[in-house]
PDB file of C-alpha atoms in Angstrom:
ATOM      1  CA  UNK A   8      11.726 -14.740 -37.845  1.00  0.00           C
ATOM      2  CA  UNK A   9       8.807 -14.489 -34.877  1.00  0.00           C
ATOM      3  CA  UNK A  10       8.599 -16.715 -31.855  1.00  0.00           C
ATOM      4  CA  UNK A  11       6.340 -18.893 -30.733  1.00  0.00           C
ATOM      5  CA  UNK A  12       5.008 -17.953 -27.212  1.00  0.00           C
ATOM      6  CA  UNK A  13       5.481 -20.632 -24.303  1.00  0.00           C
ATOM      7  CA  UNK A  14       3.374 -22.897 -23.588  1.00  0.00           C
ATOM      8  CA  UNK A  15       2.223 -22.222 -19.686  1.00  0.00           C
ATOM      9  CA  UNK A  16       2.289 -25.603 -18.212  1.00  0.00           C
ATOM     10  CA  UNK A  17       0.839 -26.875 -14.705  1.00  0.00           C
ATOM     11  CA  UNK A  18       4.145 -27.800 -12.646  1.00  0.00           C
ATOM     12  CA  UNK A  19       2.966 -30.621  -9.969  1.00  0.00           C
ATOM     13  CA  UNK A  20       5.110 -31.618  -7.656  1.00  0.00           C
ATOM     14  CA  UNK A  21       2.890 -34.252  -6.151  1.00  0.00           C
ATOM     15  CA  UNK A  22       3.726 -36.825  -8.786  1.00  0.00           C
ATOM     16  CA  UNK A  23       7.057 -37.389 -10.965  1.00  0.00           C
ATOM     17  CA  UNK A  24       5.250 -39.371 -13.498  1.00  0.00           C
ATOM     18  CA  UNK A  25       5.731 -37.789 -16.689  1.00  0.00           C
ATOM     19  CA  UNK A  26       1.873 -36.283 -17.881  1.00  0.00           C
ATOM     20  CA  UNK A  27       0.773 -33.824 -19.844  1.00  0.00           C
ATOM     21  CA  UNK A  28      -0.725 -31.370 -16.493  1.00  0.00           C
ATOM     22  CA  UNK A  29       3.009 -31.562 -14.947  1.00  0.00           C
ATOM     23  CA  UNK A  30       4.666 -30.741 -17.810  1.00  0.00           C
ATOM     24  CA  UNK A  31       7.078 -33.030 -18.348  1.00  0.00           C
ATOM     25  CA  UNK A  32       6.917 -36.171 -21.287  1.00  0.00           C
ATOM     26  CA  UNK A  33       9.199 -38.895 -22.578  1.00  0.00           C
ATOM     27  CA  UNK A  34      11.253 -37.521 -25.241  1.00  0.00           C
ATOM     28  CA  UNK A  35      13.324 -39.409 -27.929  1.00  0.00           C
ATOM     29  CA  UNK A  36      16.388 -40.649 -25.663  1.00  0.00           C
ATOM     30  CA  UNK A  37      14.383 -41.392 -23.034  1.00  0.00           C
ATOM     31  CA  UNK A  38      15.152 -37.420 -21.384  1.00  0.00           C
ATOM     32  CA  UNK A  39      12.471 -35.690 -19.815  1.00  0.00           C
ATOM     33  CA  UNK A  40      11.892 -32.048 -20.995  1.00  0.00           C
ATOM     34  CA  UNK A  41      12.731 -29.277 -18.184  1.00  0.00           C
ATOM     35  CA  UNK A  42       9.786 -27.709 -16.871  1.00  0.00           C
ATOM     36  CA  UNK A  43       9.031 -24.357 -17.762  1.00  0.00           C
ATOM     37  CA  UNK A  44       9.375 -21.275 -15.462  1.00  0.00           C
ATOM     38  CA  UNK A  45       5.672 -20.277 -16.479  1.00  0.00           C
ATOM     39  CA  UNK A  46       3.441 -21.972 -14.137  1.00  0.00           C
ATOM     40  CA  UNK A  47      -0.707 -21.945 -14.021  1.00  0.00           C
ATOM     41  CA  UNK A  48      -1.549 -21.945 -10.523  1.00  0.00           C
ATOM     42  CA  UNK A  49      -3.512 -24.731  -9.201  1.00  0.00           C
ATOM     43  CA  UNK A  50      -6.974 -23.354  -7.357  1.00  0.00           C
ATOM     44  CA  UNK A  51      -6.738 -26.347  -5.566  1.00  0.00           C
ATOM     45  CA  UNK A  52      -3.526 -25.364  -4.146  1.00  0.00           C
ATOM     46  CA  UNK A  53      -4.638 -21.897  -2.848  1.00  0.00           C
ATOM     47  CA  UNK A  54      -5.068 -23.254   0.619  1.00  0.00           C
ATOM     48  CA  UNK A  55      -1.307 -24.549   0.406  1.00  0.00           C
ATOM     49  CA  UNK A  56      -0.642 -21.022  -0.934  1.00  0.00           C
ATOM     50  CA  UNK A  57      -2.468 -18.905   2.219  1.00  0.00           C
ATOM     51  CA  UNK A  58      -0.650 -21.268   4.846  1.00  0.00           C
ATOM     52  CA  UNK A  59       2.866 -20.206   3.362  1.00  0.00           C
ATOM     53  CA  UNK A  60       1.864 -16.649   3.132  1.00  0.00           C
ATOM     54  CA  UNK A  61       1.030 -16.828   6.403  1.00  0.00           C
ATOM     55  CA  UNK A  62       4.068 -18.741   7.631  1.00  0.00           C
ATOM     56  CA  UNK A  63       6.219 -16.273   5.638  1.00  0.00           C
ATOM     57  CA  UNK A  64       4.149 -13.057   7.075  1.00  0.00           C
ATOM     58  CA  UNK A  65       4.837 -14.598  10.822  1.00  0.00           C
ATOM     59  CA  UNK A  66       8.742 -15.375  10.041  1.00  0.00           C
ATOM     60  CA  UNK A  67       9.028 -12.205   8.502  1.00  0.00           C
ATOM     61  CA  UNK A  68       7.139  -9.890  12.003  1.00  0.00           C
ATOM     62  CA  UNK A  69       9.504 -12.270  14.948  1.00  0.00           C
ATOM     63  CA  UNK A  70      12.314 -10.904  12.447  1.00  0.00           C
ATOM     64  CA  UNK A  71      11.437  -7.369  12.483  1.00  0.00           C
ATOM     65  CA  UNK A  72      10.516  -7.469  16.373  1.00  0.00           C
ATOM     66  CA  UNK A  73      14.305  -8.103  16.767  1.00  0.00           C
ATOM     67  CA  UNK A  74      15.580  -5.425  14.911  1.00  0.00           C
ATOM     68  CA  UNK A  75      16.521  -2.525  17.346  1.00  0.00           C
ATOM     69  CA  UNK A  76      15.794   1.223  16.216  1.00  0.00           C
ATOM     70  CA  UNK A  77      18.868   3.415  15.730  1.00  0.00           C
ATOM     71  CA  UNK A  78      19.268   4.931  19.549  1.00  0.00           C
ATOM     72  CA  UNK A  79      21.960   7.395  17.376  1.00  0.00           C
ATOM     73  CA  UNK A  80      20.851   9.709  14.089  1.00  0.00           C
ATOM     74  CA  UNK A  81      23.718   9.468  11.981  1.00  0.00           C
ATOM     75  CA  UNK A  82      23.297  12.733  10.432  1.00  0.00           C
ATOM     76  CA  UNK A  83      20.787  15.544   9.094  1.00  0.00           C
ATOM     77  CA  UNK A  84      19.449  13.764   5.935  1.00  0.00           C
ATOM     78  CA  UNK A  85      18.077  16.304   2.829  1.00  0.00           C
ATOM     79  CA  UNK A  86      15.281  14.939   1.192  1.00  0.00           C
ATOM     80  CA  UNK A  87      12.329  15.842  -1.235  1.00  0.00           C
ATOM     81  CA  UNK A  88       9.889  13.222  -0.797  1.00  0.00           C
ATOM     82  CA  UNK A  89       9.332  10.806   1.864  1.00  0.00           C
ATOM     83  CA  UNK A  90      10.594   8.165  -0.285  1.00  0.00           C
ATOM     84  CA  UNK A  91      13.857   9.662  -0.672  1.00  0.00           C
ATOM     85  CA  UNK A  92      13.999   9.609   2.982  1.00  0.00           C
ATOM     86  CA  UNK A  93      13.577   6.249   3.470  1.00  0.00           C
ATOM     87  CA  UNK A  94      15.646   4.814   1.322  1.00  0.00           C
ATOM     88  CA  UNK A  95      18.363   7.255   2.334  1.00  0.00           C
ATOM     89  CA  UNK A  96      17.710   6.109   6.251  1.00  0.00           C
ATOM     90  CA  UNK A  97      18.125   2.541   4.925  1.00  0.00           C
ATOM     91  CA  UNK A  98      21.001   3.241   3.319  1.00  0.00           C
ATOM     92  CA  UNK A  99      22.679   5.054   6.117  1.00  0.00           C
ATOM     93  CA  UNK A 100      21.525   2.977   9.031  1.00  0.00           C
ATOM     94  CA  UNK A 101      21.754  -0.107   6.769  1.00  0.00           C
ATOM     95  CA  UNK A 102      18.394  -1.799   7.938  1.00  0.00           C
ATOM     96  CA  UNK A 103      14.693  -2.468   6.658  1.00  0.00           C
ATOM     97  CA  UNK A 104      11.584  -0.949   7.225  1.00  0.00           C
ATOM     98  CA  UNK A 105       8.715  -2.394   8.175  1.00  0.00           C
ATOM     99  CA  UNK A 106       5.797  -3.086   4.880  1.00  0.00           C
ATOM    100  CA  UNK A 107       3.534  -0.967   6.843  1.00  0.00           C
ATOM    101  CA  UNK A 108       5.834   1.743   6.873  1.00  0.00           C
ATOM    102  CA  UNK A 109       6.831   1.407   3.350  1.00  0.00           C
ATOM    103  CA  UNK A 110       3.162   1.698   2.753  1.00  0.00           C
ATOM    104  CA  UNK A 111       2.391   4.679   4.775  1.00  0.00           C
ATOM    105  CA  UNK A 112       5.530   6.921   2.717  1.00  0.00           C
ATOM    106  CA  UNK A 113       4.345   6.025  -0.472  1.00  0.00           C
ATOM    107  CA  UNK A 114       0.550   7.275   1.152  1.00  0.00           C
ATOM    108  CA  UNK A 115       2.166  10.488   2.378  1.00  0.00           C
ATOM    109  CA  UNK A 116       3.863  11.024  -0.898  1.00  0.00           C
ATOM    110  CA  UNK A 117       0.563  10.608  -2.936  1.00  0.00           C
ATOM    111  CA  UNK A 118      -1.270  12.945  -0.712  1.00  0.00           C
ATOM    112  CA  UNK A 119       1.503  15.957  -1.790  1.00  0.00           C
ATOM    113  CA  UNK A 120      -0.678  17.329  -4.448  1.00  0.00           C
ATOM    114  CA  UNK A 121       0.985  20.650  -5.060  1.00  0.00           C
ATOM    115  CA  UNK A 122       4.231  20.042  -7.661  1.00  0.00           C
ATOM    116  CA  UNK A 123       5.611  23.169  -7.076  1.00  0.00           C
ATOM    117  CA  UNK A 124       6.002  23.619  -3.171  1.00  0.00           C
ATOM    118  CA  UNK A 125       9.728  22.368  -3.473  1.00  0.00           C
ATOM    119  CA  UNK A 126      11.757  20.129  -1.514  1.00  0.00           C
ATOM    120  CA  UNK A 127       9.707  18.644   1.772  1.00  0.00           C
ATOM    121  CA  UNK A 128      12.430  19.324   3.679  1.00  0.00           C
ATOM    122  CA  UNK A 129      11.976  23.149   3.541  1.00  0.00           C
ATOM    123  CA  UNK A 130       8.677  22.407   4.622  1.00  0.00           C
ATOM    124  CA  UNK A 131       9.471  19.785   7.637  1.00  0.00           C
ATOM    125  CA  UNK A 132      12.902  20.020   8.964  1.00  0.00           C
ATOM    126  CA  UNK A 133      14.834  16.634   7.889  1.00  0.00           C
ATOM    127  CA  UNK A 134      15.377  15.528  11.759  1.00  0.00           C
ATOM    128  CA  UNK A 135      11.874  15.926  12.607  1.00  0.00           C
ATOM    129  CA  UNK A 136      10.772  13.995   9.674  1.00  0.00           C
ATOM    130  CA  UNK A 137      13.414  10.964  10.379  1.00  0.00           C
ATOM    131  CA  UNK A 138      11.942  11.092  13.971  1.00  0.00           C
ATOM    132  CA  UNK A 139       8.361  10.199  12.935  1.00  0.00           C
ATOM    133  CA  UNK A 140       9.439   7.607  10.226  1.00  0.00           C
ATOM    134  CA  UNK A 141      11.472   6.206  13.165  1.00  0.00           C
ATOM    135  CA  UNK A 142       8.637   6.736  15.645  1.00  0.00           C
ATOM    136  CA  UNK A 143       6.174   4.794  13.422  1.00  0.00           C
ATOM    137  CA  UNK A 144       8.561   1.816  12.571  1.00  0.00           C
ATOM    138  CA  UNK A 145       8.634   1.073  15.939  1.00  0.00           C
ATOM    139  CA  UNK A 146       4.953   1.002  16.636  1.00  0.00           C
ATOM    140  CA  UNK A 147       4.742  -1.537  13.188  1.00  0.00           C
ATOM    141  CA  UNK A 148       7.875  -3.392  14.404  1.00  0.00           C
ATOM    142  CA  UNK A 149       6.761  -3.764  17.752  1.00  0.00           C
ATOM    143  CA  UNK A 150       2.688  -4.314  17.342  1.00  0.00           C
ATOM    144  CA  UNK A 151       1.458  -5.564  13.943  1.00  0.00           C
ATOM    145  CA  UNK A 152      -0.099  -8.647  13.569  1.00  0.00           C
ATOM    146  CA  UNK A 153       1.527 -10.959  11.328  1.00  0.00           C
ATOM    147  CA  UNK A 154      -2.095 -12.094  10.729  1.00  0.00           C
ATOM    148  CA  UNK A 155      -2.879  -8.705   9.635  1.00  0.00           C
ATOM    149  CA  UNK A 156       0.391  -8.609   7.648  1.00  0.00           C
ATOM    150  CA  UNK A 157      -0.772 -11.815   5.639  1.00  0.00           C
ATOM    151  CA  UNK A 158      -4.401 -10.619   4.997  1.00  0.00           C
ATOM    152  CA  UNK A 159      -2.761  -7.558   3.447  1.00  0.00           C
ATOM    153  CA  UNK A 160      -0.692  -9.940   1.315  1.00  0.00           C
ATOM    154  CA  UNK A 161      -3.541 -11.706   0.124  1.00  0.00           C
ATOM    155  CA  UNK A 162      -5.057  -8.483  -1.000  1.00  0.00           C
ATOM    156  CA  UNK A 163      -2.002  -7.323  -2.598  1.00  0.00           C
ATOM    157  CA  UNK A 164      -0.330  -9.156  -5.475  1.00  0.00           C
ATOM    158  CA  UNK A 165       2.367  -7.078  -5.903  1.00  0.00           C
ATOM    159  CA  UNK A 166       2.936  -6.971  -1.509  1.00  0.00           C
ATOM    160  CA  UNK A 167       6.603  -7.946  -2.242  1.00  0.00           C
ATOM    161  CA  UNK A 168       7.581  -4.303  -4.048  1.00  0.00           C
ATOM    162  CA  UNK A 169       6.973  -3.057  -0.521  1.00  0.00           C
ATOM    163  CA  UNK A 170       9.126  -5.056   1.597  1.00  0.00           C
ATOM    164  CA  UNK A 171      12.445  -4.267   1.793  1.00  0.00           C
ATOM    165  CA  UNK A 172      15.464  -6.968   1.734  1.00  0.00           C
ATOM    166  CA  UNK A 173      16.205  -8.397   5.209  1.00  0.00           C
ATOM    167  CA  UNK A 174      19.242 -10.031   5.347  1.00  0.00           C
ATOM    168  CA  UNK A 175      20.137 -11.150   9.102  1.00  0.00           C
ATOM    169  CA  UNK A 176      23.815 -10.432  10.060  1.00  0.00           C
ATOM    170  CA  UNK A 177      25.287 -13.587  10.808  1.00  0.00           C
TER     171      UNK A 177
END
């Protein structure tokens, strides 16, 4: 038995009307149909779109500003790529990095070209290498532009693999 694929639908929230562009019709019963989850995005609405990327970029910089660096390594982490450090210092220190910094280790671990050098950290001992992830989260904590954070968004459709969870303790 195959399946019929969706139908994407333009979701509007400027008008409740029932239309064919928002998705929605009478149906026999007088119930409207729920909207679908695919949505066609509205060109016109791209302005709308860059504001609240922008908004969210801002929110997201004043949050990491207020984040303090660990003062205190917890302990000597063992690693073989910089992404395994990172996520290991998130674990342990249970906090975010910055995008930027995400960025940059997943730069540094393209660049290793040669497969068969081993674990990094018999190359770069595993408290020196903590140190400079730490060192550079500060400078993107303390100094990037949430300006320059959104333009980066734009650019990048897929921005939101690189940023990390933040939830605020309350």
């Amino acid at each position: 038995m195959k399946r019929t694929m969706p139908v994407p639908l333009v979701l509007s929230s400027d008008d409740d009307e029932p239309s064919p562009s928002n998705g929605t019709k009478n149906l026999a019963g007088g119930g409207k149909r729920l909207k679908s989850e695919t949505t066609i995005i509205n060109p016109a609405k791209k302005v709308e779109t860059q504001e609240l990327l922008i908004k969210s970029a801002k929110m997201y910089q004043e949050y990491m500003r207020q984040i303090p660096i660990p003062s205190q390594r917890g302990s000597v982490i063992p690693f073989a790529t910089w992404k395994d450090l990172a996520t290991s210092m998130k674990q342990l220190y249970q906090q975010p990095l910055h995008y930027l910094t995400n960025i940059r280790v997943k730069e540094w671990d393209e660049m290793a070209t040669d497969e068969g050098a081993g674990a990094l950290d018999t190359i770069i001992h595993p408290c020196k290498a903590e140190t400079n992830i730490w060192l550079m989260e500060e400078v993107h904590r303390l100094t990037s532009s949430y300006q320059f954070l959104a333009k980066l968004w734009l650019a990048d459709p897929m921005y939101h693999a690189s940023i990390d969870k933040v939830f605020p303790q309350l």
